[in-house]
Amino acid sequence: MSHTMDSATKGALPSLPVLLAATVCVYGLGLLVYRLYLHPLARYPGPKLAAVTSFYEGYFEIVLKGQYSRQISKLHDVYGPIIRVTPDELHIRDSRFFDEFYGKNLHLDKEGWDRRFGTEGGVLTTVDAGFHKRRRAALSPMFSRRSILDFIHIIYRHIDTLSVRIQEFEARKEPLNLTNAFPALTGDIIMDYFFGFNYDQLKSPEFDSFHEAFIKIGGTGHVATQFSWFLPVMNSIPDAITERLQPAAKPILKFRRDQTSLIARTLRGEELKSNDAKKTIFQEILSSKLPSSDKTQKRLEEEAQIVVGGGVETTAFALSIAAFHIINNAKIYDRLHADLVAAFPNRAVLELYPLENMPYLKACIMEAVRLSYGLSARNPRTRREALRFGEWVIPAGTCVSMSIPDLSHDEEIFPDSHSFDPDRWLTSPPPTTSDGLPLDRFMVSFGRGTRSCLGISLAWTELYLTLGMLFRRYRFELIERDVRDVQLGHDFFIPVAWEGGKGVRVWVRDSGD
């Protein structure tokens, strides 16, 4: 009898898989109800799917390859200036709110980028505002105007190397890919500035650089944002296997191996600097007043990855944009070239200060920087107190973001915003918006506030010297005139052009004067 009852009882109990499935369903249903109706952000406008799951973002970023920024812009058109873009994040599109949001005296936490890169230790990806302030203070002296001028002879050297390489392409009558050349230039410069040596990427036949690796693996950050296990798994794979599966990753993997060895040797007291710079960024960090916890092998590796990565692609993309549009518009080229000839009758001599005082060159650079965005990714901040935006009072502790491309393409501020128009910066009196605000207030490609780009002086120096050299000494003819080669096609944190492009390829001609 008891045996029969035991059998009946066992038959009536659900199996373990059924219990697990039921638990998951109940949890999922509860989470859905919470996020839609009980969450602190439940009342904010936006698509319900974005409120319920971060996989809505993941679909646009992973499946459609970096398209969520474009989708967010469309959502703003439907829902208004503030929307919920993930279960725990709001996004604001309001150009006049940008300065208030990223106030110059505000030290705010920044969540999300640490997950994307797997590096909480880099100054760019540090979450905690206090840690960031301390780490940034240690780096800031090396990015001052004075430090850049102390280093400028090395920048000149790399500019001259690029000029020699351009002459080689002219002599051989071969097409020159500027999209490949510019990251080799910026890569050699930032490596010299951080470590005191470089990989001579400018001297490699096809300008081998970090560029292709950044493009090919750029989407991995989106995967890492959605799946916290992804980067640890990827980093556990031996480099030899990764290089076989993705040959484009070789330069990045070599850099990672080299920096591990270099940092370890430097921490042991070895002198590794091989150039004649007064000081490197790495030496500045080691001699700073940072606590020992910020001078560990791991933290320094993370800082190197972030600084070198940031120093390569952003400036290179701005150079590509400037070069394409100047070459593509004969009026712009002729005017710029005439100014450069007048300022530098001897084409072999280029100096930074006169270049910086050329209004038309500066206007061309302003347009290139505006259209390059610096970063295409959402730029998040978390405040420890409530934030007021219009009629909304955003709860303390909420992750809120804005995006630089939204300002660059605000048609009320920059009419015909996708056009490369240096003249918009050359009005007298200085250009303003329709309501009288200075136009340069909305130039935010280097960010704003206490987390703005450290390398702004270095970037401007590279832009002035490189464009001055190119358009004083040479004439170019575009092989393809597809503007998509210098437009945002994919948001991989940095802007990446469309997949079908071959880059800004040109024929080289001597300027003749």
Coordinates of C-alpha atoms in Angstrom, one line a residue:
M1 CA 0.0 0.0 0.0
S2 CA 2.7 2.5 1.0
H3 CA 4.7 1.5 -2.0
T4 CA 1.8 2.4 -4.2
M5 CA 1.3 5.8 -2.4
D6 CA 5.0 6.6 -2.8
S7 CA 4.8 5.9 -6.5
A8 CA 1.8 8.0 -6.8
T9 CA 3.4 10.9 -4.9
K10 CA 6.6 10.7 -7.0
G11 CA 4.5 10.7 -10.2
A12 CA 2.6 13.8 -9.0
L13 CA 5.8 15.9 -8.3
P14 CA 7.1 17.9 -11.2
S15 CA 10.5 16.9 -12.5
L16 CA 13.6 19.1 -11.9
P17 CA 13.6 20.5 -15.5
V18 CA 10.0 21.5 -15.2
L19 CA 10.7 23.2 -11.9
L20 CA 13.6 25.1 -13.4
A21 CA 11.6 26.1 -16.4
A22 CA 8.8 27.3 -14.2
T23 CA 11.2 29.3 -12.0
V24 CA 12.7 31.0 -15.1
C25 CA 9.3 31.8 -16.5
V26 CA 8.1 33.3 -13.2
Y27 CA 11.4 35.3 -12.8
G28 CA 11.2 36.5 -16.4
L29 CA 7.5 37.6 -16.0
G30 CA 8.3 39.3 -12.7
L31 CA 11.3 41.1 -14.3
L32 CA 9.1 42.2 -17.2
V33 CA 6.4 43.6 -14.9
Y34 CA 9.0 45.4 -12.8
R35 CA 10.8 47.0 -15.7
L36 CA 7.6 48.1 -17.4
Y37 CA 5.6 49.3 -14.4
L38 CA 7.7 49.5 -11.2
H39 CA 11.2 50.5 -12.3
P40 CA 12.3 54.1 -11.5
L41 CA 12.5 54.8 -15.2
A42 CA 9.1 53.2 -16.1
R43 CA 7.4 56.5 -16.9
Y44 CA 10.0 57.6 -19.4
P45 CA 9.1 57.4 -23.1
G46 CA 10.7 54.9 -25.5
P47 CA 10.0 51.5 -27.0
K48 CA 8.8 48.9 -24.6
L49 CA 11.4 46.3 -25.8
A50 CA 14.2 48.7 -24.8
A51 CA 12.7 49.0 -21.4
V52 CA 12.3 45.3 -20.9
T53 CA 15.7 44.0 -22.2
S54 CA 19.1 45.2 -23.2
F55 CA 19.0 42.7 -26.1
Y56 CA 17.0 45.3 -27.9
E57 CA 20.2 47.3 -28.0
G58 CA 22.2 44.2 -28.6
Y59 CA 20.2 43.4 -31.8
F60 CA 21.1 46.8 -33.4
E61 CA 24.7 46.7 -32.1
I62 CA 25.6 43.0 -32.7
V63 CA 23.3 41.7 -35.4
L64 CA 23.1 45.0 -37.4
K65 CA 26.8 45.9 -36.6
G66 CA 26.8 49.2 -34.7
Q67 CA 23.5 50.7 -35.7
Y68 CA 21.9 51.5 -32.3
S69 CA 23.1 55.2 -32.4
R70 CA 21.2 55.6 -35.7
Q71 CA 18.2 53.9 -34.2
I72 CA 18.3 56.1 -31.1
S73 CA 18.2 59.2 -33.4
K74 CA 15.0 57.8 -35.0
L75 CA 13.5 57.1 -31.6
H76 CA 14.1 60.7 -30.5
D77 CA 12.2 61.8 -33.6
V78 CA 9.2 59.8 -32.4
Y79 CA 9.4 60.1 -28.6
G80 CA 11.1 63.5 -28.0
P81 CA 14.3 64.7 -26.4
I82 CA 14.6 62.2 -23.6
I83 CA 14.1 58.4 -24.0
R84 CA 14.8 55.2 -22.3
V85 CA 17.3 53.3 -24.4
T86 CA 18.0 50.3 -22.1
P87 CA 16.3 49.1 -18.9
D88 CA 18.6 51.2 -16.8
E89 CA 19.7 54.1 -19.1
L90 CA 18.2 57.3 -20.4
H91 CA 19.4 59.2 -23.5
I92 CA 19.0 62.9 -24.0
R93 CA 19.1 64.8 -27.4
D94 CA 19.3 68.5 -26.6
S95 CA 22.3 70.5 -27.9
R96 CA 21.9 73.3 -25.4
F97 CA 21.8 70.9 -22.5
F98 CA 25.2 69.4 -23.3
D99 CA 27.4 71.9 -21.4
E100 CA 25.2 71.7 -18.4
F101 CA 25.1 67.9 -18.4
Y102 CA 28.9 67.6 -18.8
G103 CA 29.7 70.6 -16.6
K104 CA 33.4 71.6 -16.4
N105 CA 33.4 71.3 -12.6
L106 CA 31.4 68.2 -12.3
H107 CA 33.1 64.9 -11.3
L108 CA 30.7 62.2 -12.3
D109 CA 30.8 58.4 -12.4
K110 CA 30.9 56.8 -15.8
E111 CA 29.5 53.3 -16.2
G112 CA 29.6 51.0 -19.1
W113 CA 32.8 51.6 -20.9
D114 CA 34.7 49.4 -18.4
R115 CA 32.5 46.5 -19.5
R116 CA 33.1 47.3 -23.2
F117 CA 36.8 47.2 -23.0
G118 CA 37.4 45.0 -19.9
T119 CA 39.7 47.7 -18.5
E120 CA 38.5 49.6 -15.5
G121 CA 42.0 50.9 -14.9
G122 CA 42.4 53.2 -17.9
V123 CA 41.6 56.9 -17.3
L124 CA 39.0 56.8 -20.1
T125 CA 37.2 53.8 -18.7
T126 CA 37.5 54.5 -14.9
V127 CA 34.0 54.3 -13.4
D128 CA 34.5 56.1 -10.1
A129 CA 34.8 59.9 -10.3
G130 CA 37.3 60.1 -7.5
F131 CA 39.6 57.5 -9.0
H132 CA 39.3 59.2 -12.4
K133 CA 40.3 62.6 -11.0
R134 CA 43.4 61.1 -9.4
R135 CA 44.5 59.2 -12.5
R136 CA 43.8 62.1 -14.9
A137 CA 45.8 64.5 -12.8
A138 CA 48.8 62.2 -13.2
L139 CA 48.5 62.2 -17.0
S140 CA 47.6 65.8 -17.6
P141 CA 51.1 67.3 -17.5
M142 CA 52.1 65.2 -20.5
F143 CA 49.3 66.5 -22.6
S144 CA 49.9 70.2 -21.9
R145 CA 50.8 72.6 -24.6
R146 CA 54.3 72.9 -23.2
S147 CA 54.8 69.1 -23.2
I148 CA 53.6 68.8 -26.8
L149 CA 56.1 71.5 -27.8
D150 CA 58.9 69.6 -26.0
F151 CA 57.9 66.6 -28.1
I152 CA 57.2 68.4 -31.4
H153 CA 60.6 67.6 -33.0
I154 CA 59.6 63.9 -32.9
I155 CA 56.2 64.7 -34.5
Y156 CA 58.1 66.7 -37.3
R157 CA 60.2 63.6 -37.8
H158 CA 57.2 61.4 -38.4
I159 CA 55.5 64.0 -40.7
D160 CA 58.7 64.1 -42.8
T161 CA 58.7 60.3 -42.9
L162 CA 55.1 60.3 -44.3
S163 CA 56.2 63.0 -46.8
V164 CA 59.0 60.7 -48.0
R165 CA 56.6 57.8 -48.4
I166 CA 54.2 59.9 -50.4
Q167 CA 57.0 60.8 -52.8
E168 CA 57.6 57.1 -53.3
F169 CA 54.0 56.6 -54.3
E170 CA 54.3 59.6 -56.7
A171 CA 57.5 58.3 -58.2
R172 CA 56.1 54.8 -58.7
K173 CA 52.7 56.1 -59.9
E174 CA 50.9 53.9 -57.5
P175 CA 47.7 54.6 -55.6
L176 CA 48.2 55.9 -52.1
N177 CA 45.6 54.9 -49.4
L178 CA 45.5 57.8 -47.0
T179 CA 43.0 55.8 -44.8
N180 CA 45.9 53.4 -44.1
A181 CA 48.7 56.0 -44.0
F182 CA 47.1 58.2 -41.3
P183 CA 46.7 55.6 -38.6
A184 CA 50.4 54.5 -39.2
L185 CA 51.4 58.2 -38.6
T186 CA 49.3 58.6 -35.5
G187 CA 50.3 55.2 -34.2
D188 CA 54.0 55.9 -34.5
I189 CA 53.5 59.3 -32.8
I190 CA 51.5 58.0 -29.8
M191 CA 53.8 55.0 -29.3
D192 CA 56.8 57.3 -29.2
Y193 CA 55.0 59.6 -26.8
F194 CA 53.8 56.8 -24.4
F195 CA 56.7 54.4 -24.5
G196 CA 59.6 56.2 -26.1
F197 CA 59.8 53.9 -29.2
N198 CA 57.5 53.0 -32.1
Y199 CA 56.9 50.2 -34.6
D200 CA 57.9 52.2 -37.7
Q201 CA 54.5 51.6 -39.1
L202 CA 55.0 54.5 -41.5
K203 CA 57.9 52.7 -43.1
S204 CA 56.0 49.4 -43.8
P205 CA 55.2 49.0 -47.5
E206 CA 51.4 49.2 -47.0
F207 CA 51.4 51.2 -43.8
D208 CA 50.7 48.3 -41.5
S209 CA 49.1 49.7 -38.4
F210 CA 46.5 49.0 -35.7
H211 CA 43.8 50.4 -38.0
E212 CA 42.6 47.1 -39.6
A213 CA 42.5 45.4 -36.3
F214 CA 40.4 48.1 -34.7
I215 CA 38.0 47.9 -37.6
K216 CA 37.8 44.1 -37.8
I217 CA 37.3 43.5 -34.1
G218 CA 35.5 46.8 -33.4
G219 CA 32.2 45.1 -32.8
T220 CA 33.5 42.9 -30.0
G221 CA 32.9 45.8 -27.6
H222 CA 29.2 45.5 -28.3
V223 CA 29.2 41.8 -27.5
A224 CA 31.2 42.4 -24.3
T225 CA 28.6 45.0 -23.2
Q226 CA 25.8 42.4 -23.5
F227 CA 27.8 39.4 -22.2
S228 CA 30.2 39.9 -19.3
W229 CA 31.8 36.5 -19.9
F230 CA 32.8 37.3 -23.5
L231 CA 36.1 39.2 -23.0
P232 CA 37.5 36.8 -20.3
V233 CA 36.8 33.9 -22.7
M234 CA 38.4 35.8 -25.7
N235 CA 41.5 36.7 -23.6
S236 CA 42.0 33.1 -22.6
I237 CA 42.4 32.0 -26.2
P238 CA 46.1 31.6 -27.1
D239 CA 47.3 34.4 -29.4
A240 CA 48.4 31.9 -32.1
I241 CA 44.8 30.7 -32.5
T242 CA 43.4 34.2 -32.5
E243 CA 45.9 35.3 -35.2
R244 CA 45.0 32.3 -37.3
L245 CA 41.2 33.0 -37.0
Q246 CA 41.6 36.8 -37.4
P247 CA 44.9 37.8 -39.0
A248 CA 44.0 41.5 -38.7
A249 CA 44.4 41.2 -35.0
K250 CA 48.1 40.5 -35.2
P251 CA 49.3 44.1 -34.6
I252 CA 47.1 44.5 -31.5
L253 CA 48.2 41.1 -30.1
K254 CA 51.8 42.0 -30.7
F255 CA 51.4 45.3 -28.9
R256 CA 49.7 43.6 -26.0
R257 CA 52.6 41.1 -25.6
D258 CA 55.2 43.8 -26.0
Q259 CA 53.6 46.2 -23.5
T260 CA 53.4 43.4 -20.9
S261 CA 57.1 42.8 -21.3
L262 CA 58.0 46.5 -21.5
I263 CA 56.0 47.4 -18.4
A264 CA 57.4 44.5 -16.4
R265 CA 61.0 45.5 -17.3
T266 CA 60.4 49.1 -16.6
L267 CA 59.0 48.3 -13.2
R268 CA 62.2 46.4 -12.5
G269 CA 64.1 49.6 -13.3
E270 CA 65.3 49.1 -16.9
E271 CA 65.5 52.1 -19.2
L272 CA 63.7 51.3 -22.4
K273 CA 63.2 54.7 -24.1
S274 CA 65.0 54.8 -27.4
N275 CA 64.0 58.2 -28.8
D276 CA 65.2 61.6 -27.7
A277 CA 62.0 62.8 -26.0
K278 CA 62.5 64.5 -22.6
K279 CA 60.0 62.3 -21.0
T280 CA 57.4 59.7 -22.0
I281 CA 53.8 59.4 -20.7
F282 CA 54.8 56.1 -19.1
Q283 CA 57.7 57.7 -17.2
E284 CA 55.3 60.5 -16.1
I285 CA 52.9 58.0 -14.6
L286 CA 55.7 56.1 -12.8
S287 CA 57.1 59.3 -11.3
S288 CA 53.7 60.7 -10.3
K289 CA 52.2 60.8 -6.9
L290 CA 49.8 58.1 -7.7
P291 CA 49.5 55.4 -5.0
S292 CA 51.2 52.1 -5.7
S293 CA 47.8 50.5 -6.4
D294 CA 47.7 52.7 -9.6
K295 CA 51.2 51.6 -10.6
T296 CA 50.6 47.9 -10.8
Q297 CA 51.4 45.9 -13.9
K298 CA 47.7 45.3 -14.7
R299 CA 46.7 49.0 -14.2
L300 CA 49.5 50.2 -16.4
E301 CA 48.7 47.8 -19.1
E302 CA 45.1 49.0 -19.2
E303 CA 46.2 52.6 -19.3
A304 CA 48.6 51.9 -22.2
Q305 CA 45.9 50.1 -24.2
I306 CA 43.4 53.0 -23.7
V307 CA 45.9 55.9 -24.4
V308 CA 47.4 54.2 -27.5
G309 CA 44.1 53.2 -28.8
G310 CA 42.6 56.6 -28.3
G311 CA 45.6 58.3 -29.9
V312 CA 45.4 56.4 -33.1
E313 CA 42.0 56.2 -34.7
T314 CA 40.2 59.5 -33.7
T315 CA 42.8 61.8 -35.2
A316 CA 43.4 59.5 -38.2
F317 CA 39.7 59.6 -39.0
A318 CA 39.6 63.4 -38.8
L319 CA 42.6 63.5 -41.2
S320 CA 40.8 61.2 -43.6
I321 CA 37.7 63.4 -43.5
A322 CA 39.7 66.6 -44.1
A323 CA 41.8 65.1 -46.9
F324 CA 38.8 63.7 -48.8
H325 CA 36.8 66.9 -48.7
I326 CA 39.7 69.2 -49.5
I327 CA 40.8 67.0 -52.5
N328 CA 37.2 66.6 -53.6
N329 CA 36.5 70.3 -53.8
A330 CA 38.9 72.2 -56.1
K331 CA 37.9 75.6 -54.6
I332 CA 38.7 74.5 -51.1
Y333 CA 42.1 73.0 -52.2
D334 CA 43.1 76.0 -54.3
R335 CA 42.3 78.4 -51.5
L336 CA 44.1 76.4 -48.9
H337 CA 47.1 75.7 -51.1
A338 CA 47.4 79.4 -52.0
D339 CA 47.4 80.3 -48.3
L340 CA 50.1 77.7 -47.5
V341 CA 52.3 78.9 -50.4
A342 CA 52.0 82.4 -49.2
A343 CA 52.9 81.5 -45.6
F344 CA 55.7 79.0 -46.5
P345 CA 57.4 80.0 -49.8
N346 CA 60.0 77.3 -49.0
R347 CA 57.9 74.1 -49.1
A348 CA 60.4 72.2 -47.1
V349 CA 59.8 74.3 -44.0
L350 CA 56.6 74.0 -42.0
E351 CA 56.2 75.5 -38.5
L352 CA 53.4 75.0 -36.1
Y353 CA 52.8 78.6 -35.0
P354 CA 52.2 80.1 -38.5
L355 CA 50.0 77.1 -39.3
E356 CA 47.9 77.7 -36.2
N357 CA 47.4 81.3 -37.3
M358 CA 46.0 80.5 -40.8
P359 CA 42.2 81.1 -40.6
Y360 CA 41.2 78.9 -43.6
L361 CA 43.3 75.9 -42.5
K362 CA 41.8 76.2 -39.0
A363 CA 38.3 76.3 -40.5
C364 CA 39.0 73.2 -42.6
I365 CA 40.2 71.4 -39.4
M366 CA 37.2 72.6 -37.5
E367 CA 34.9 71.0 -40.1
A368 CA 36.9 67.8 -40.1
V369 CA 36.8 67.5 -36.3
R370 CA 33.1 68.3 -36.2
L371 CA 32.4 65.6 -38.7
S372 CA 34.7 63.0 -37.1
Y373 CA 32.9 63.2 -33.7
G374 CA 35.8 61.9 -31.8
L375 CA 33.6 59.1 -30.4
S376 CA 30.3 58.0 -31.9
A377 CA 29.3 56.0 -28.8
R378 CA 26.9 57.2 -26.2
N379 CA 28.8 59.1 -23.5
P380 CA 27.3 58.0 -20.1
R381 CA 27.3 59.7 -16.7
T382 CA 25.8 58.8 -13.4
R383 CA 25.0 61.5 -10.9
R384 CA 24.7 60.9 -7.2
E385 CA 21.9 63.5 -7.0
A386 CA 18.7 64.0 -9.0
L387 CA 19.1 65.8 -12.3
R388 CA 16.5 68.2 -13.8
F389 CA 15.9 68.2 -17.5
G390 CA 13.0 70.3 -18.5
E391 CA 9.9 68.9 -16.8
W392 CA 11.7 65.7 -15.8
V393 CA 13.5 65.1 -12.5
I394 CA 15.8 62.1 -13.2
P395 CA 16.4 60.0 -10.1
A396 CA 19.8 60.0 -8.5
G397 CA 22.0 57.1 -9.5
T398 CA 20.5 56.9 -13.0
C399 CA 22.8 56.3 -16.0
V400 CA 22.2 59.1 -18.5
S401 CA 24.0 59.6 -21.8
M402 CA 24.2 62.0 -24.7
S403 CA 25.9 61.6 -28.1
I404 CA 28.4 63.9 -29.9
P405 CA 27.0 63.2 -33.4
D406 CA 23.6 64.7 -32.3
L407 CA 25.3 68.1 -31.8
S408 CA 27.4 67.8 -35.0
H409 CA 24.2 67.3 -37.0
D410 CA 21.8 69.7 -35.2
E411 CA 20.5 71.5 -38.3
E412 CA 19.5 74.5 -36.2
I413 CA 23.1 75.0 -35.2
F414 CA 24.9 73.7 -38.3
P415 CA 22.7 74.1 -41.3
D416 CA 23.4 71.5 -44.0
S417 CA 25.3 69.7 -41.3
H418 CA 26.6 66.8 -43.4
S419 CA 28.4 69.2 -45.8
F420 CA 32.0 70.1 -45.3
D421 CA 31.8 73.9 -45.3
P422 CA 34.9 75.7 -43.8
D423 CA 33.2 79.0 -44.5
R424 CA 30.7 78.5 -41.7
W425 CA 33.6 79.3 -39.3
L426 CA 34.9 82.4 -41.1
T427 CA 32.1 85.0 -40.7
S428 CA 32.9 88.4 -39.2
P429 CA 32.0 88.9 -36.4
P430 CA 32.7 85.3 -35.2
P431 CA 30.0 82.8 -36.2
T432 CA 27.0 82.3 -33.9
T433 CA 23.8 80.3 -33.8
S434 CA 20.4 81.8 -34.7
D435 CA 19.9 82.8 -31.1
G436 CA 23.3 84.4 -30.7
L437 CA 25.4 81.6 -29.0
P438 CA 29.0 81.2 -30.2
L439 CA 29.2 78.4 -32.8
D440 CA 32.3 76.9 -31.3
R441 CA 30.4 76.2 -28.1
F442 CA 28.8 73.3 -30.0
M443 CA 32.1 71.9 -31.1
V444 CA 32.2 68.9 -28.7
S445 CA 34.2 66.3 -30.6
F446 CA 36.8 66.3 -27.8
G447 CA 34.1 66.1 -25.1
R448 CA 33.3 68.4 -22.3
G449 CA 33.9 68.7 -18.6
T450 CA 36.3 66.9 -16.4
R451 CA 36.4 63.8 -18.6
S452 CA 37.0 65.6 -21.9
C453 CA 39.8 64.3 -24.2
L454 CA 43.2 64.6 -22.6
G455 CA 44.9 64.6 -26.0
I456 CA 43.3 67.6 -27.6
S457 CA 46.6 69.6 -27.9
L458 CA 48.4 66.6 -29.4
A459 CA 45.5 66.0 -31.9
W460 CA 45.4 69.6 -33.0
T461 CA 49.2 69.6 -33.5
E462 CA 49.0 66.5 -35.6
L463 CA 46.1 67.9 -37.7
Y464 CA 47.9 71.3 -38.4
L465 CA 51.2 69.8 -39.3
T466 CA 49.9 66.8 -41.4
L467 CA 47.4 68.9 -43.4
G468 CA 49.9 71.7 -43.8
M469 CA 52.5 69.2 -45.2
L470 CA 50.0 67.5 -47.5
F471 CA 48.5 70.5 -49.1
R472 CA 51.6 72.7 -49.3
R473 CA 53.7 70.0 -51.1
Y474 CA 51.3 67.9 -53.1
R475 CA 48.3 67.7 -55.3
F476 CA 46.0 64.7 -55.1
E477 CA 43.4 63.1 -57.3
L478 CA 40.7 60.9 -55.7
I479 CA 40.4 57.4 -57.2
E480 CA 36.8 57.1 -55.8
R481 CA 34.6 60.0 -54.8
D482 CA 32.4 58.0 -52.4
V483 CA 31.7 60.2 -49.4
R484 CA 30.7 57.1 -47.5
D485 CA 34.4 56.4 -47.1
V486 CA 34.6 59.2 -44.5
Q487 CA 31.1 59.0 -43.0
L488 CA 29.8 57.1 -40.0
G489 CA 28.7 53.7 -41.2
H490 CA 29.0 51.7 -38.0
D491 CA 29.3 52.9 -34.4
F492 CA 32.0 50.7 -33.0
F493 CA 32.6 53.2 -30.1
I494 CA 34.7 55.1 -32.7
P495 CA 33.1 56.0 -36.0
V496 CA 33.8 53.4 -38.7
A497 CA 33.0 53.9 -42.4
W498 CA 30.8 51.6 -44.4
E499 CA 32.0 48.0 -45.0
G500 CA 32.2 48.2 -48.7
G501 CA 34.7 51.1 -48.9
K502 CA 38.3 50.9 -49.8
G503 CA 39.4 54.0 -48.0
V504 CA 40.5 57.4 -49.3
R505 CA 42.7 56.4 -52.2
V506 CA 44.5 59.0 -54.3
W507 CA 47.0 59.5 -57.1
V508 CA 49.8 61.8 -56.0
R509 CA 51.1 64.8 -58.0
D510 CA 53.7 67.3 -57.0
S511 CA 52.3 70.7 -56.3
G512 CA 54.7 72.3 -58.7
D513 CA 55.6 75.2 -56.3

